[in-house]
């Protein structure tokens, strides 16, 4: 299958958005970690409405949702490429996959810290 690049501004962007949306749907429907993180994002959105968080808190909350889900998507892509290139266990591939997972860990810690900063004053 040959992909021809569409150089026109409007239709080219529409095609790019279609590919991105398809990728997001694949992530949410096939990757368990993304399913969990998406569910937490929905839960925290309800919490935001319940507690009436302010505009700045919404911005931070939305930012960390995007941060975690975006880095999780990159982590998944790294894992899929690594498994495609070298399906059997390999120490170097394992090292690369661990580093990608570590990036998700840092993003998740950031999200937890921001969540605590936002919600502790409402809870205590």
JSON list of C-alpha atoms in Angstrom, two decimals:
[
{"chain": "A", "resi": 1, "resn": "UNK", "atom": "CA", "xyz": [0.00, 0.00, 0.00]},
{"chain": "A", "resi": 2, "resn": "UNK", "atom": "CA", "xyz": [1.46, 3.31, -1.09]},
{"chain": "A", "resi": 3, "resn": "UNK", "atom": "CA", "xyz": [0.74, 6.48, 0.84]},
{"chain": "A", "resi": 4, "resn": "UNK", "atom": "CA", "xyz": [0.75, 9.66, -1.18]},
{"chain": "A", "resi": 5, "resn": "UNK", "atom": "CA", "xyz": [1.48, 12.80, 0.72]},
{"chain": "A", "resi": 6, "resn": "UNK", "atom": "CA", "xyz": [-1.25, 15.40, 0.46]},
{"chain": "A", "resi": 7, "resn": "UNK", "atom": "CA", "xyz": [0.44, 18.79, 0.37]},
{"chain": "A", "resi": 8, "resn": "UNK", "atom": "CA", "xyz": [-2.72, 20.90, 0.37]},
{"chain": "A", "resi": 9, "resn": "UNK", "atom": "CA", "xyz": [-3.30, 22.86, 3.54]},
{"chain": "A", "resi": 10, "resn": "UNK", "atom": "CA", "xyz": [-6.86, 21.86, 4.32]},
{"chain": "A", "resi": 11, "resn": "UNK", "atom": "CA", "xyz": [-7.16, 18.27, 3.12]},
{"chain": "A", "resi": 12, "resn": "UNK", "atom": "CA", "xyz": [-3.65, 17.42, 4.30]},
{"chain": "A", "resi": 13, "resn": "UNK", "atom": "CA", "xyz": [-4.47, 18.60, 7.82]},
{"chain": "A", "resi": 14, "resn": "UNK", "atom": "CA", "xyz": [-7.77, 16.73, 7.80]},
{"chain": "A", "resi": 15, "resn": "UNK", "atom": "CA", "xyz": [-5.98, 13.51, 6.87]},
{"chain": "A", "resi": 16, "resn": "UNK", "atom": "CA", "xyz": [-3.42, 14.12, 9.63]},
{"chain": "A", "resi": 17, "resn": "UNK", "atom": "CA", "xyz": [-6.20, 14.70, 12.15]},
{"chain": "A", "resi": 18, "resn": "UNK", "atom": "CA", "xyz": [-7.91, 11.49, 11.02]},
{"chain": "A", "resi": 19, "resn": "UNK", "atom": "CA", "xyz": [-4.72, 9.48, 11.59]},
{"chain": "A", "resi": 20, "resn": "UNK", "atom": "CA", "xyz": [-4.22, 11.12, 15.00]},
{"chain": "A", "resi": 21, "resn": "UNK", "atom": "CA", "xyz": [-7.81, 10.39, 16.03]},
{"chain": "A", "resi": 22, "resn": "UNK", "atom": "CA", "xyz": [-7.46, 6.78, 14.88]},
{"chain": "A", "resi": 23, "resn": "UNK", "atom": "CA", "xyz": [-4.28, 6.48, 16.94]},
{"chain": "A", "resi": 24, "resn": "UNK", "atom": "CA", "xyz": [-5.98, 7.93, 20.02]},
{"chain": "A", "resi": 25, "resn": "UNK", "atom": "CA", "xyz": [-8.88, 5.50, 19.63]},
{"chain": "A", "resi": 26, "resn": "UNK", "atom": "CA", "xyz": [-6.46, 2.57, 19.26]},
{"chain": "A", "resi": 27, "resn": "UNK", "atom": "CA", "xyz": [-4.62, 3.68, 22.40]},
{"chain": "A", "resi": 28, "resn": "UNK", "atom": "CA", "xyz": [-7.77, 4.01, 24.48]},
{"chain": "A", "resi": 29, "resn": "UNK", "atom": "CA", "xyz": [-9.35, 0.77, 23.25]},
{"chain": "A", "resi": 30, "resn": "UNK", "atom": "CA", "xyz": [-6.31, -1.54, 23.27]},
{"chain": "A", "resi": 31, "resn": "UNK", "atom": "CA", "xyz": [-3.90, -0.39, 25.98]},
{"chain": "A", "resi": 32, "resn": "UNK", "atom": "CA", "xyz": [-4.95, -1.19, 29.54]},
{"chain": "A", "resi": 33, "resn": "UNK", "atom": "CA", "xyz": [-2.75, 1.47, 31.12]},
{"chain": "A", "resi": 34, "resn": "UNK", "atom": "CA", "xyz": [-4.33, 4.13, 28.89]},
{"chain": "A", "resi": 35, "resn": "UNK", "atom": "CA", "xyz": [-7.78, 2.81, 29.76]},
{"chain": "A", "resi": 36, "resn": "UNK", "atom": "CA", "xyz": [-6.99, 3.22, 33.46]},
{"chain": "A", "resi": 37, "resn": "UNK", "atom": "CA", "xyz": [-5.45, 6.66, 32.99]},
{"chain": "A", "resi": 38, "resn": "UNK", "atom": "CA", "xyz": [-8.38, 7.81, 30.84]},
{"chain": "A", "resi": 39, "resn": "UNK", "atom": "CA", "xyz": [-10.80, 6.57, 33.48]},
{"chain": "A", "resi": 40, "resn": "UNK", "atom": "CA", "xyz": [-8.89, 8.49, 36.14]},
{"chain": "A", "resi": 41, "resn": "UNK", "atom": "CA", "xyz": [-9.03, 11.61, 33.96]},
{"chain": "A", "resi": 42, "resn": "UNK", "atom": "CA", "xyz": [-12.82, 11.26, 33.69]},
{"chain": "A", "resi": 43, "resn": "UNK", "atom": "CA", "xyz": [-13.10, 10.69, 37.45]},
{"chain": "A", "resi": 44, "resn": "UNK", "atom": "CA", "xyz": [-10.95, 13.74, 38.19]},
{"chain": "A", "resi": 45, "resn": "UNK", "atom": "CA", "xyz": [-13.04, 15.80, 35.77]},
{"chain": "A", "resi": 46, "resn": "UNK", "atom": "CA", "xyz": [-16.15, 14.90, 37.78]},
{"chain": "A", "resi": 47, "resn": "UNK", "atom": "CA", "xyz": [-14.24, 15.78, 40.96]},
{"chain": "A", "resi": 48, "resn": "UNK", "atom": "CA", "xyz": [-13.35, 19.14, 39.46]},
{"chain": "A", "resi": 49, "resn": "UNK", "atom": "CA", "xyz": [-16.99, 19.92, 38.82]},
{"chain": "A", "resi": 50, "resn": "UNK", "atom": "CA", "xyz": [-18.01, 18.61, 42.23]},
{"chain": "A", "resi": 51, "resn": "UNK", "atom": "CA", "xyz": [-15.49, 20.72, 44.14]},
{"chain": "A", "resi": 52, "resn": "UNK", "atom": "CA", "xyz": [-15.81, 23.73, 41.84]},
{"chain": "A", "resi": 53, "resn": "UNK", "atom": "CA", "xyz": [-12.11, 24.06, 41.14]},
{"chain": "A", "resi": 54, "resn": "UNK", "atom": "CA", "xyz": [-11.02, 27.37, 39.67]},
{"chain": "A", "resi": 55, "resn": "UNK", "atom": "CA", "xyz": [-9.81, 28.18, 36.16]},
{"chain": "A", "resi": 56, "resn": "UNK", "atom": "CA", "xyz": [-6.12, 27.81, 37.01]},
{"chain": "A", "resi": 57, "resn": "UNK", "atom": "CA", "xyz": [-6.74, 24.44, 38.65]},
{"chain": "A", "resi": 58, "resn": "UNK", "atom": "CA", "xyz": [-8.66, 23.27, 35.56]},
{"chain": "A", "resi": 59, "resn": "UNK", "atom": "CA", "xyz": [-5.76, 24.31, 33.36]},
{"chain": "A", "resi": 60, "resn": "UNK", "atom": "CA", "xyz": [-3.27, 22.39, 35.48]},
{"chain": "A", "resi": 61, "resn": "UNK", "atom": "CA", "xyz": [-5.52, 19.34, 35.67]},
{"chain": "A", "resi": 62, "resn": "UNK", "atom": "CA", "xyz": [-6.08, 19.28, 31.90]},
{"chain": "A", "resi": 63, "resn": "UNK", "atom": "CA", "xyz": [-2.35, 19.80, 31.32]},
{"chain": "A", "resi": 64, "resn": "UNK", "atom": "CA", "xyz": [-1.39, 16.78, 33.41]},
{"chain": "A", "resi": 65, "resn": "UNK", "atom": "CA", "xyz": [-4.07, 14.64, 31.74]},
{"chain": "A", "resi": 66, "resn": "UNK", "atom": "CA", "xyz": [-2.50, 15.47, 28.39]},
{"chain": "A", "resi": 67, "resn": "UNK", "atom": "CA", "xyz": [1.02, 15.01, 29.74]},
{"chain": "A", "resi": 68, "resn": "UNK", "atom": "CA", "xyz": [0.40, 11.54, 31.13]},
{"chain": "A", "resi": 69, "resn": "UNK", "atom": "CA", "xyz": [-1.68, 10.28, 28.20]},
{"chain": "A", "resi": 70, "resn": "UNK", "atom": "CA", "xyz": [0.73, 11.75, 25.64]},
{"chain": "A", "resi": 71, "resn": "UNK", "atom": "CA", "xyz": [3.80, 10.23, 27.24]},
{"chain": "A", "resi": 72, "resn": "UNK", "atom": "CA", "xyz": [1.95, 6.94, 27.70]},
{"chain": "A", "resi": 73, "resn": "UNK", "atom": "CA", "xyz": [1.23, 7.01, 23.97]},
{"chain": "A", "resi": 74, "resn": "UNK", "atom": "CA", "xyz": [4.91, 7.55, 23.19]},
{"chain": "A", "resi": 75, "resn": "UNK", "atom": "CA", "xyz": [5.83, 4.76, 25.62]},
{"chain": "A", "resi": 76, "resn": "UNK", "atom": "CA", "xyz": [3.41, 2.41, 23.87]},
{"chain": "A", "resi": 77, "resn": "UNK", "atom": "CA", "xyz": [4.86, 3.33, 20.48]},
{"chain": "A", "resi": 78, "resn": "UNK", "atom": "CA", "xyz": [8.41, 2.66, 21.72]},
{"chain": "A", "resi": 79, "resn": "UNK", "atom": "CA", "xyz": [7.32, -0.72, 23.11]},
{"chain": "A", "resi": 80, "resn": "UNK", "atom": "CA", "xyz": [5.55, -1.70, 19.88]},
{"chain": "A", "resi": 81, "resn": "UNK", "atom": "CA", "xyz": [8.52, -0.71, 17.73]},
{"chain": "A", "resi": 82, "resn": "UNK", "atom": "CA", "xyz": [10.95, -2.51, 20.04]},
{"chain": "A", "resi": 83, "resn": "UNK", "atom": "CA", "xyz": [8.84, -5.67, 19.99]},
{"chain": "A", "resi": 84, "resn": "UNK", "atom": "CA", "xyz": [8.58, -5.48, 16.20]},
{"chain": "A", "resi": 85, "resn": "UNK", "atom": "CA", "xyz": [12.32, -5.03, 15.72]},
{"chain": "A", "resi": 86, "resn": "UNK", "atom": "CA", "xyz": [13.32, -7.66, 18.28]},
{"chain": "A", "resi": 87, "resn": "UNK", "atom": "CA", "xyz": [10.41, -9.90, 19.36]},
{"chain": "A", "resi": 88, "resn": "UNK", "atom": "CA", "xyz": [12.53, -12.02, 21.70]},
{"chain": "A", "resi": 89, "resn": "UNK", "atom": "CA", "xyz": [13.90, -10.76, 25.00]},
{"chain": "A", "resi": 90, "resn": "UNK", "atom": "CA", "xyz": [17.00, -8.66, 24.56]},
{"chain": "A", "resi": 91, "resn": "UNK", "atom": "CA", "xyz": [18.79, -6.77, 27.31]},
{"chain": "A", "resi": 92, "resn": "UNK", "atom": "CA", "xyz": [19.19, -3.56, 25.28]},
{"chain": "A", "resi": 93, "resn": "UNK", "atom": "CA", "xyz": [15.56, -3.59, 24.17]},
{"chain": "A", "resi": 94, "resn": "UNK", "atom": "CA", "xyz": [14.53, -4.11, 27.79]},
{"chain": "A", "resi": 95, "resn": "UNK", "atom": "CA", "xyz": [16.67, -1.13, 28.80]},
{"chain": "A", "resi": 96, "resn": "UNK", "atom": "CA", "xyz": [15.01, 1.08, 26.17]},
{"chain": "A", "resi": 97, "resn": "UNK", "atom": "CA", "xyz": [11.54, -0.02, 27.22]},
{"chain": "A", "resi": 98, "resn": "UNK", "atom": "CA", "xyz": [12.36, 0.60, 30.88]},
{"chain": "A", "resi": 99, "resn": "UNK", "atom": "CA", "xyz": [13.48, 4.16, 30.09]},
{"chain": "A", "resi": 100, "resn": "UNK", "atom": "CA", "xyz": [10.24, 4.84, 28.19]},
{"chain": "A", "resi": 101, "resn": "UNK", "atom": "CA", "xyz": [8.23, 3.45, 31.13]},
{"chain": "A", "resi": 102, "resn": "UNK", "atom": "CA", "xyz": [10.27, 5.66, 33.45]},
{"chain": "A", "resi": 103, "resn": "UNK", "atom": "CA", "xyz": [9.12, 8.73, 31.49]},
{"chain": "A", "resi": 104, "resn": "UNK", "atom": "CA", "xyz": [5.51, 7.70, 32.14]},
{"chain": "A", "resi": 105, "resn": "UNK", "atom": "CA", "xyz": [6.37, 7.26, 35.82]},
{"chain": "A", "resi": 106, "resn": "UNK", "atom": "CA", "xyz": [7.69, 10.84, 36.05]},
{"chain": "A", "resi": 107, "resn": "UNK", "atom": "CA", "xyz": [4.58, 12.18, 34.31]},
{"chain": "A", "resi": 108, "resn": "UNK", "atom": "CA", "xyz": [2.33, 10.17, 36.64]},
{"chain": "A", "resi": 109, "resn": "UNK", "atom": "CA", "xyz": [4.18, 11.46, 39.72]},
{"chain": "A", "resi": 110, "resn": "UNK", "atom": "CA", "xyz": [3.74, 14.99, 38.43]},
{"chain": "A", "resi": 111, "resn": "UNK", "atom": "CA", "xyz": [0.02, 14.38, 37.92]},
{"chain": "A", "resi": 112, "resn": "UNK", "atom": "CA", "xyz": [-0.34, 12.96, 41.43]},
{"chain": "A", "resi": 113, "resn": "UNK", "atom": "CA", "xyz": [1.50, 15.94, 42.95]},
{"chain": "A", "resi": 114, "resn": "UNK", "atom": "CA", "xyz": [-0.66, 18.44, 41.07]},
{"chain": "A", "resi": 115, "resn": "UNK", "atom": "CA", "xyz": [-3.80, 16.50, 41.99]},
{"chain": "A", "resi": 116, "resn": "UNK", "atom": "CA", "xyz": [-2.81, 16.67, 45.65]},
{"chain": "A", "resi": 117, "resn": "UNK", "atom": "CA", "xyz": [-2.07, 20.38, 45.43]},
{"chain": "A", "resi": 118, "resn": "UNK", "atom": "CA", "xyz": [-5.47, 20.99, 43.82]},
{"chain": "A", "resi": 119, "resn": "UNK", "atom": "CA", "xyz": [-7.67, 18.73, 45.94]},
{"chain": "A", "resi": 120, "resn": "UNK", "atom": "CA", "xyz": [-6.15, 18.66, 49.45]},
{"chain": "A", "resi": 121, "resn": "UNK", "atom": "CA", "xyz": [-7.46, 22.16, 50.27]},
{"chain": "A", "resi": 122, "resn": "UNK", "atom": "CA", "xyz": [-10.96, 21.05, 49.25]},
{"chain": "A", "resi": 123, "resn": "UNK", "atom": "CA", "xyz": [-10.74, 17.83, 51.26]},
{"chain": "A", "resi": 124, "resn": "UNK", "atom": "CA", "xyz": [-9.03, 19.04, 54.44]}
]
